[in-house]
Amino acid sequence: MPQFLDSRDADFEPRFRALLEMKREDAPEVDDAVAAIIADVRRRGDAAVIELTERFDHLALTPETLAFSAGEIAQAIEKVPAIERAALERAAARIRAYHIRQRPEDAHWTDPEGASLGWRWTAVDAAGLYVPGGRASYPSSVLMNAIPAQVAGVKRLVMCAPTPEGVSNPLVLLAAHLSGIETVYRIGGAQAVAAMAYGTQTIAPVDKITGPGNAYVAAAKRRVFGKVGIDMIAGPSEILVIADRDNDPDWIALDLLSQAEHDESAQSILITDDAAFGRAVAAAVDKRLETLERRAIAGASWRDYGAVITVRDLSEAAGLSDRIAPEHLELCVADPVGLSEQITHAGAIFLGQWTPEAIGDYIGGPNHVLPTARSARFSSGLSVLDFMKRTTLARMTPTALKAIGPAAQTLAISESLEAHGLSVRARLDRLNRAEDREGEA
Amino acid sequence: MPQFLDSRDADFEPRFRALLEMKREDAPEVDDAVAAIIADVRRRGDAAVIELTERFDHLALTPETLAFSAGEIAQAIEKVPAIERAALERAAARIRAYHIRQRPEDAHWTDPEGASLGWRWTAVDAAGLYVPGGRASYPSSVLMNAIPAQVAGVKRLVMCAPTPEGVSNPLVLLAAHLSGIETVYRIGGAQAVAAMAYGTQTIAPVDKITGPGNAYVAAAKRRVFGKVGIDMIAGPSEILVIADRDNDPDWIALDLLSQAEHDESAQSILITDDAAFGRAVAAAVDKRLETLERRAIAGASWRDYGAVITVRDLSEAAGLSDRIAPEHLELCVADPVGLSEQITHAGAIFLGQWTPEAIGDYIGGPNHVLPTARSARFSSGLSVLDFMKRTTLARMTPTALKAIGPAAQTLAISESLEAHGLSVRARLDRLNRAEDREGEA
């Protein structure tokens, strides 16, 4: 049974805090094993990757077969049913249309002192996408990671997706094909992350690695961070639904379950201003759990981490939502836009009862890689900006340097950085001497 | 003596690679000590912070004196000479004017299917700035970290700056005052980072921690990452100067030394298309090193990590520059803008001989917190965006859901996520039933 809380209860505050601080993930300690794998890949390159793939994925590869050939990809893609292909193409087009609007603008201006200032955005040269094997091998995640990179203008985009026992997912390969991925390596785990970060004889290193993965992949990403850029380390998925009584309890139940079915550690929370509606949703969840395919997973998540919170009014719900800072926030209320304006911290907001969160997972357009574990307080979902970087530009004229150089020199002296000051001073002296000569002439 | 390389030499490529891969930092292993400090601060709060401050900074504090009082700050600020105050105010105004232009724009649109899409940027609620004590206690860094936060709209901005033996830097306190910092705690090290991340009885937790620090601070920032956001962990500073023969060798020498004087691990590299000019700059460096106040530090940096590289032409210089991906890049050539357009990876570019890098450290306007250790390949300097986050927005209408919902359902089924599909299906069924009824009527 999920927790039932009511903001009018005397013990609400400590119980709500406990809910916020609930530890949902018990990641195994794999850091030492991962460190050894990375060192091995750095030392032996392809040989290490091949040996580790044989050990973990029971798959024998050679340097020549590390990547799928163009023929293998074409053959796999042909197997995808037309309806799935059309759905994936539709999703890719919508995700692309959304992300194209995220392309940042360069800026150049001249300030009153005559200094030219600005900045310039450029894409990273190469990005690598990690795609898990098995249950969490989602074609939608390929689109969500690769399309922003493609839109950013990344020149070389590669993917690593393990194929345990040689089994691959044709839809994942199609998604890669649709989103501009050049090469797909059939490797996984920490060895794949190490190969993308440091390169091997066959695999050229990339500059940025993104994508979900298990504890080994997460630990490897943490370790190679600095050598390459990484996206955030995602925790278990979460949804918060704020719903008033004018909703179908079954719809809200399905929305809650669509997070819960991801993972036993996922968390689904309902906040409502109507206790009876909250109970009706909980009953609808139980009913759906009787038949849901993934009822074991969804049921465990709902039982261990689910919650139904009754509040006095929707303003109170907005305040609690900001304390939760949910990854996904659904606002099923009469004025969802108005309520959203009271809320600051959320990865993605789904407005109104016709916007189930699942739309955002696949086809809405916004990215589904979103900040978890309350990190929406300080971070954002994946975007085109994650595959770009900004170079600042400054150009002084002699006039500008005369105007602002002396202040720089003063600050350099105050920080005891003499050469900093002298580098400005030497130029100002030249300008002053030139003026003196002009004065004499 | 620095290294001298020439791109025409047979051994150039391996020597250039060795230069790229040179390890300049030997950070002590402090992670276990830092883990213990963080655990202690989490457990005992103020008491732990006070005890650790007494041990490391030889300073006895109470919960009441953890922060400077308004009177203490006013008194310290009064001691700042007028010329330094004016320089700092000038710098703050210029940095603010540059960063205001970085404020990102929200977006809202309706697509052809009738779906409303967009995103919204908001500031983090609270940010904490770390400022080192002793030699690296730079007022300019206070401005460079705090002003972007202030411009972003961060509501609560605090600072931790250790004051060993009780000695504080009035200019640092003035910089804090000028950039909207509310509270300055006189604590440092891993205990300060832990206090800002987790909070104590006296210190409210923040959402984002930025600012430079020693190995303990860096390790603490890595450990609290996820609980709060952090900026990047900066390595030793670097400058690359590309200069042709039409420069004063002494100016270029001073520019190289203005990085070298920061730290024995700093790196200064000159690339020129004229070997004789390269030798003249090296001679000018030696001459300046005879008298420079920080000649011990700057001399060690130049000797151990400095390099002078002669190339065939400036295009070749641009190519090498992108492989170095320097933190600071000075282009002292006839057409610096043209050359800059050949270059993709750099934290900050300083265009032309009248733009010494030191201008950027203090007063140019762009941020001086920049990516080091080749990370300009995938990351950017500090900006207003580091203190903001984006929430994506989506709102379907019944029409939009009918248009794109079926594709989402198809993809959900292909990923074996039944509840995802059902959450869409249930809504589509309702719409279809309504249509059927209309048809019958």
mmCIF file of N, CA and C in Angstrom, chain A residues 73-144:
data_model
loop_
_atom_site.group_PDB
_atom_site.id
_atom_site.type_symbol
_atom_site.label_atom_id
_atom_site.label_comp_id
_atom_site.label_asym_id
_atom_site.label_seq_id
_atom_site.Cartn_x
_atom_site.Cartn_y
_atom_site.Cartn_z
ATOM 1 N N ILE A 73 23.115 -3.522 -40.349
ATOM 2 C CA ILE A 73 22.125 -2.539 -39.888
ATOM 3 C C ILE A 73 20.933 -2.503 -40.847
ATOM 4 N N ALA A 74 21.229 -2.465 -42.139
ATOM 5 C CA ALA A 74 20.151 -2.427 -43.137
ATOM 6 C C ALA A 74 19.240 -3.643 -42.991
ATOM 7 N N GLN A 75 19.868 -4.793 -42.790
ATOM 8 C CA GLN A 75 19.107 -6.044 -42.651
ATOM 9 C C GLN A 75 18.203 -6.004 -41.402
ATOM 10 N N ALA A 76 18.758 -5.509 -40.300
ATOM 11 C CA ALA A 76 17.976 -5.445 -39.060
ATOM 12 C C ALA A 76 16.809 -4.481 -39.219
ATOM 13 N N ILE A 77 17.102 -3.352 -39.829
ATOM 14 C CA ILE A 77 16.077 -2.323 -39.959
ATOM 15 C C ILE A 77 14.891 -2.829 -40.787
ATOM 16 N N GLU A 78 15.197 -3.643 -41.768
ATOM 17 C CA GLU A 78 14.127 -4.187 -42.616
ATOM 18 C C GLU A 78 13.104 -4.990 -41.824
ATOM 19 N N LYS A 79 13.558 -5.542 -40.701
ATOM 20 C CA LYS A 79 12.663 -6.383 -39.893
ATOM 21 C C LYS A 79 11.630 -5.571 -39.122
ATOM 22 N N VAL A 80 11.854 -4.249 -38.999
ATOM 23 C CA VAL A 80 10.947 -3.443 -38.178
ATOM 24 C C VAL A 80 9.600 -3.314 -38.893
ATOM 25 N N PRO A 81 8.505 -3.651 -38.215
ATOM 26 C CA PRO A 81 7.172 -3.516 -38.826
ATOM 27 C C PRO A 81 6.917 -2.067 -39.248
ATOM 28 N N ALA A 82 6.173 -1.903 -40.325
ATOM 29 C CA ALA A 82 5.931 -0.565 -40.877
ATOM 30 C C ALA A 82 5.312 0.379 -39.858
ATOM 31 N N ILE A 83 4.400 -0.132 -39.031
ATOM 32 C CA ILE A 83 3.731 0.758 -38.073
ATOM 33 C C ILE A 83 4.709 1.292 -37.034
ATOM 34 N N GLU A 84 5.664 0.431 -36.639
ATOM 35 C CA GLU A 84 6.663 0.888 -35.665
ATOM 36 C C GLU A 84 7.626 1.872 -36.313
ATOM 37 N N ARG A 85 7.987 1.591 -37.551
ATOM 38 C CA ARG A 85 8.880 2.495 -38.259
ATOM 39 C C ARG A 85 8.227 3.874 -38.405
ATOM 40 N N ALA A 86 6.976 3.893 -38.778
ATOM 41 C CA ALA A 86 6.274 5.175 -38.955
ATOM 42 C C ALA A 86 6.200 5.930 -37.625
ATOM 43 N N ALA A 87 5.929 5.195 -36.537
ATOM 44 C CA ALA A 87 5.831 5.844 -35.223
ATOM 45 C C ALA A 87 7.180 6.443 -34.823
ATOM 46 N N LEU A 88 8.242 5.691 -35.080
ATOM 47 C CA LEU A 88 9.574 6.174 -34.715
ATOM 48 C C LEU A 88 9.959 7.392 -35.558
ATOM 49 N N GLU A 89 9.611 7.364 -36.831
ATOM 50 C CA GLU A 89 9.917 8.510 -37.700
ATOM 51 C C GLU A 89 9.135 9.748 -37.266
ATOM 52 N N ARG A 90 7.884 9.521 -36.892
ATOM 53 C CA ARG A 90 7.061 10.629 -36.409
ATOM 54 C C ARG A 90 7.680 11.225 -35.148
ATOM 55 N N ALA A 91 8.084 10.342 -34.239
ATOM 56 C CA ALA A 91 8.701 10.804 -32.988
ATOM 57 C C ALA A 91 9.987 11.577 -33.291
ATOM 58 N N ALA A 92 10.822 11.021 -34.172
ATOM 59 C CA ALA A 92 12.100 11.684 -34.493
ATOM 60 C C ALA A 92 11.847 13.077 -35.056
ATOM 61 N N ALA A 93 10.866 13.197 -35.928
ATOM 62 C CA ALA A 93 10.574 14.495 -36.548
ATOM 63 C C ALA A 93 10.111 15.503 -35.494
ATOM 64 N N ARG A 94 9.272 15.045 -34.568
ATOM 65 C CA ARG A 94 8.770 15.976 -33.547
ATOM 66 C C ARG A 94 9.869 16.368 -32.555
ATOM 67 N N ILE A 95 10.690 15.407 -32.164
ATOM 68 C CA ILE A 95 11.789 15.717 -31.241
ATOM 69 C C ILE A 95 12.756 16.694 -31.919
ATOM 70 N N ARG A 96 13.016 16.468 -33.197
ATOM 71 C CA ARG A 96 13.925 17.356 -33.930
ATOM 72 C C ARG A 96 13.350 18.766 -34.002
ATOM 73 N N ALA A 97 12.065 18.867 -34.305
ATOM 74 C CA ALA A 97 11.443 20.198 -34.437
ATOM 75 C C ALA A 97 11.517 20.971 -33.118
ATOM 76 N N TYR A 98 11.342 20.249 -32.004
ATOM 77 C CA TYR A 98 11.438 20.929 -30.700
ATOM 78 C C TYR A 98 12.871 21.390 -30.439
ATOM 79 N N HIS A 99 13.821 20.484 -30.662
ATOM 80 C CA HIS A 99 15.204 20.789 -30.274
ATOM 81 C C HIS A 99 15.872 21.823 -31.181
ATOM 82 N N ILE A 100 15.415 21.920 -32.425
ATOM 83 C CA ILE A 100 15.994 22.939 -33.316
ATOM 84 C C ILE A 100 15.814 24.329 -32.704
ATOM 85 N N ARG A 101 14.715 24.518 -31.976
ATOM 86 C CA ARG A 101 14.473 25.828 -31.359
ATOM 87 C C ARG A 101 15.423 26.119 -30.205
ATOM 88 N N GLN A 102 16.150 25.105 -29.745
ATOM 89 C CA GLN A 102 17.070 25.318 -28.622
ATOM 90 C C GLN A 102 18.435 25.824 -29.075
ATOM 91 N N ARG A 103 18.685 25.852 -30.387
ATOM 92 C CA ARG A 103 20.010 26.296 -30.847
ATOM 93 C C ARG A 103 20.285 27.704 -30.324
ATOM 94 N N PRO A 104 21.400 27.871 -29.627
ATOM 95 C CA PRO A 104 21.664 29.176 -29.006
ATOM 96 C C PRO A 104 22.220 30.176 -30.017
ATOM 97 N N GLU A 105 22.139 31.428 -29.675
ATOM 98 C CA GLU A 105 22.621 32.471 -30.583
ATOM 99 C C GLU A 105 23.970 33.018 -30.149
ATOM 100 N N ASP A 106 24.801 33.307 -31.137
ATOM 101 C CA ASP A 106 26.048 34.013 -30.876
ATOM 102 C C ASP A 106 25.729 35.475 -30.588
ATOM 103 N N ALA A 107 26.670 36.172 -29.995
ATOM 104 C CA ALA A 107 26.458 37.600 -29.713
ATOM 105 C C ALA A 107 27.769 38.340 -29.920
ATOM 106 N N HIS A 108 27.653 39.510 -30.477
ATOM 107 C CA HIS A 108 28.810 40.392 -30.689
ATOM 108 C C HIS A 108 28.338 41.823 -30.509
ATOM 109 N N TRP A 109 29.047 42.604 -29.726
ATOM 110 C CA TRP A 109 28.689 44.016 -29.580
ATOM 111 C C TRP A 109 29.935 44.832 -29.209
ATOM 112 N N THR A 110 29.795 46.121 -29.341
ATOM 113 C CA THR A 110 30.882 47.025 -28.947
ATOM 114 C C THR A 110 30.366 47.885 -27.810
ATOM 115 N N ASP A 111 31.142 47.977 -26.736
ATOM 116 C CA ASP A 111 30.628 48.705 -25.575
ATOM 117 C C ASP A 111 31.071 50.173 -25.631
ATOM 118 N N PRO A 112 30.586 50.990 -24.683
ATOM 119 C CA PRO A 112 30.863 52.438 -24.759
ATOM 120 C C PRO A 112 32.363 52.767 -24.761
ATOM 121 N N GLU A 113 33.197 51.908 -24.171
ATOM 122 C CA GLU A 113 34.641 52.165 -24.169
ATOM 123 C C GLU A 113 35.299 51.765 -25.487
ATOM 124 N N GLY A 114 34.541 51.151 -26.376
ATOM 125 C CA GLY A 114 35.116 50.733 -27.663
ATOM 126 C C GLY A 114 35.614 49.296 -27.671
ATOM 127 N N ALA A 115 35.408 48.579 -26.573
ATOM 128 C CA ALA A 115 35.810 47.175 -26.532
ATOM 129 C C ALA A 115 34.781 46.335 -27.290
ATOM 130 N N SER A 116 35.265 45.425 -28.143
ATOM 131 C CA SER A 116 34.364 44.469 -28.813
ATOM 132 C C SER A 116 34.252 43.235 -27.935
ATOM 133 N N LEU A 117 33.029 42.862 -27.641
ATOM 134 C CA LEU A 117 32.798 41.732 -26.746
ATOM 135 C C LEU A 117 31.803 40.779 -27.380
ATOM 136 N N GLY A 118 31.729 39.574 -26.849
ATOM 137 C CA GLY A 118 30.730 38.649 -27.351
ATOM 138 C C GLY A 118 31.013 37.219 -26.968
ATOM 139 N N TRP A 119 30.314 36.322 -27.604
ATOM 140 C CA TRP A 119 30.579 34.904 -27.446
ATOM 141 C C TRP A 119 30.099 34.167 -28.681
ATOM 142 N N ARG A 120 30.501 32.929 -28.753
ATOM 143 C CA ARG A 120 30.281 32.105 -29.927
ATOM 144 C C ARG A 120 30.026 30.696 -29.442
ATOM 145 N N TRP A 121 29.014 30.045 -29.983
ATOM 146 C CA TRP A 121 28.726 28.658 -29.611
ATOM 147 C C TRP A 121 29.232 27.723 -30.703
ATOM 148 N N THR A 122 29.830 26.613 -30.312
ATOM 149 C CA THR A 122 30.228 25.591 -31.282
ATOM 150 C C THR A 122 29.882 24.221 -30.708
ATOM 151 N N ALA A 123 29.736 23.264 -31.607
ATOM 152 C CA ALA A 123 29.406 21.905 -31.176
ATOM 153 C C ALA A 123 30.661 21.161 -30.736
ATOM 154 N N VAL A 124 30.509 20.174 -29.885
ATOM 155 C CA VAL A 124 31.624 19.261 -29.613
ATOM 156 C C VAL A 124 31.898 18.491 -30.905
ATOM 157 N N ASP A 125 33.130 18.064 -31.084
ATOM 158 C CA ASP A 125 33.492 17.364 -32.330
ATOM 159 C C ASP A 125 32.824 15.992 -32.424
ATOM 160 N N ALA A 126 32.831 15.259 -31.316
ATOM 161 C CA ALA A 126 32.349 13.875 -31.367
ATOM 162 C C ALA A 126 31.619 13.522 -30.083
ATOM 163 N N ALA A 127 30.502 12.829 -30.224
ATOM 164 C CA ALA A 127 29.737 12.405 -29.048
ATOM 165 C C ALA A 127 29.448 10.912 -29.146
ATOM 166 N N GLY A 128 29.399 10.281 -27.987
ATOM 167 C CA GLY A 128 29.108 8.854 -27.911
ATOM 168 C C GLY A 128 27.883 8.620 -27.053
ATOM 169 N N LEU A 129 26.992 7.803 -27.562
ATOM 170 C CA LEU A 129 25.750 7.530 -26.853
ATOM 171 C C LEU A 129 25.792 6.099 -26.322
ATOM 172 N N TYR A 130 25.493 5.949 -25.030
ATOM 173 C CA TYR A 130 25.410 4.612 -24.464
ATOM 174 C C TYR A 130 23.947 4.171 -24.419
ATOM 175 N N VAL A 131 23.696 2.961 -24.887
ATOM 176 C CA VAL A 131 22.338 2.403 -24.841
ATOM 177 C C VAL A 131 22.408 1.055 -24.141
ATOM 178 N N PRO A 132 21.668 0.884 -23.061
ATOM 179 C CA PRO A 132 21.736 -0.388 -22.333
ATOM 180 C C PRO A 132 21.208 -1.546 -23.182
ATOM 181 N N GLY A 133 21.623 -2.716 -22.822
ATOM 182 C CA GLY A 133 21.051 -3.913 -23.442
ATOM 183 C C GLY A 133 19.853 -4.376 -22.628
ATOM 184 N N GLY A 134 19.236 -5.431 -23.070
ATOM 185 C CA GLY A 134 18.175 -6.067 -22.294
ATOM 186 C C GLY A 134 16.955 -5.207 -22.098
ATOM 187 N N ARG A 135 16.350 -5.282 -20.882
ATOM 188 C CA ARG A 135 15.050 -4.688 -20.601
ATOM 189 C C ARG A 135 14.996 -3.192 -20.845
ATOM 190 N N ALA A 136 16.114 -2.490 -20.596
ATOM 191 C CA ALA A 136 16.080 -1.028 -20.692
ATOM 192 C C ALA A 136 16.653 -0.520 -22.021
ATOM 193 N N SER A 137 16.607 -1.360 -23.059
ATOM 194 C CA SER A 137 17.122 -0.960 -24.371
ATOM 195 C C SER A 137 16.021 -0.265 -25.163
ATOM 196 N N TYR A 138 15.897 1.034 -24.955
ATOM 197 C CA TYR A 138 14.744 1.762 -25.475
ATOM 198 C C TYR A 138 15.098 2.570 -26.719
ATOM 199 N N PRO A 139 14.445 2.301 -27.842
ATOM 200 C CA PRO A 139 14.678 3.123 -29.035
ATOM 201 C C PRO A 139 14.364 4.596 -28.785
ATOM 202 N N SER A 140 13.375 4.884 -27.938
ATOM 203 C CA SER A 140 13.042 6.287 -27.683
ATOM 204 C C SER A 140 14.221 7.022 -27.045
ATOM 205 N N SER A 141 14.995 6.314 -26.201
ATOM 206 C CA SER A 141 16.155 6.956 -25.589
ATOM 207 C C SER A 141 17.242 7.259 -26.603
ATOM 208 N N VAL A 142 17.358 6.419 -27.622
ATOM 209 C CA VAL A 142 18.321 6.710 -28.692
ATOM 210 C C VAL A 142 17.970 8.038 -29.335
ATOM 211 N N LEU A 143 16.694 8.215 -29.685
ATOM 212 C CA LEU A 143 16.270 9.480 -30.301
ATOM 213 C C LEU A 143 16.529 10.655 -29.369
ATOM 214 N N MET A 144 16.181 10.488 -28.096
ATOM 215 C CA MET A 144 16.255 11.608 -27.152
ATOM 216 C C MET A 144 17.700 12.036 -26.882
#
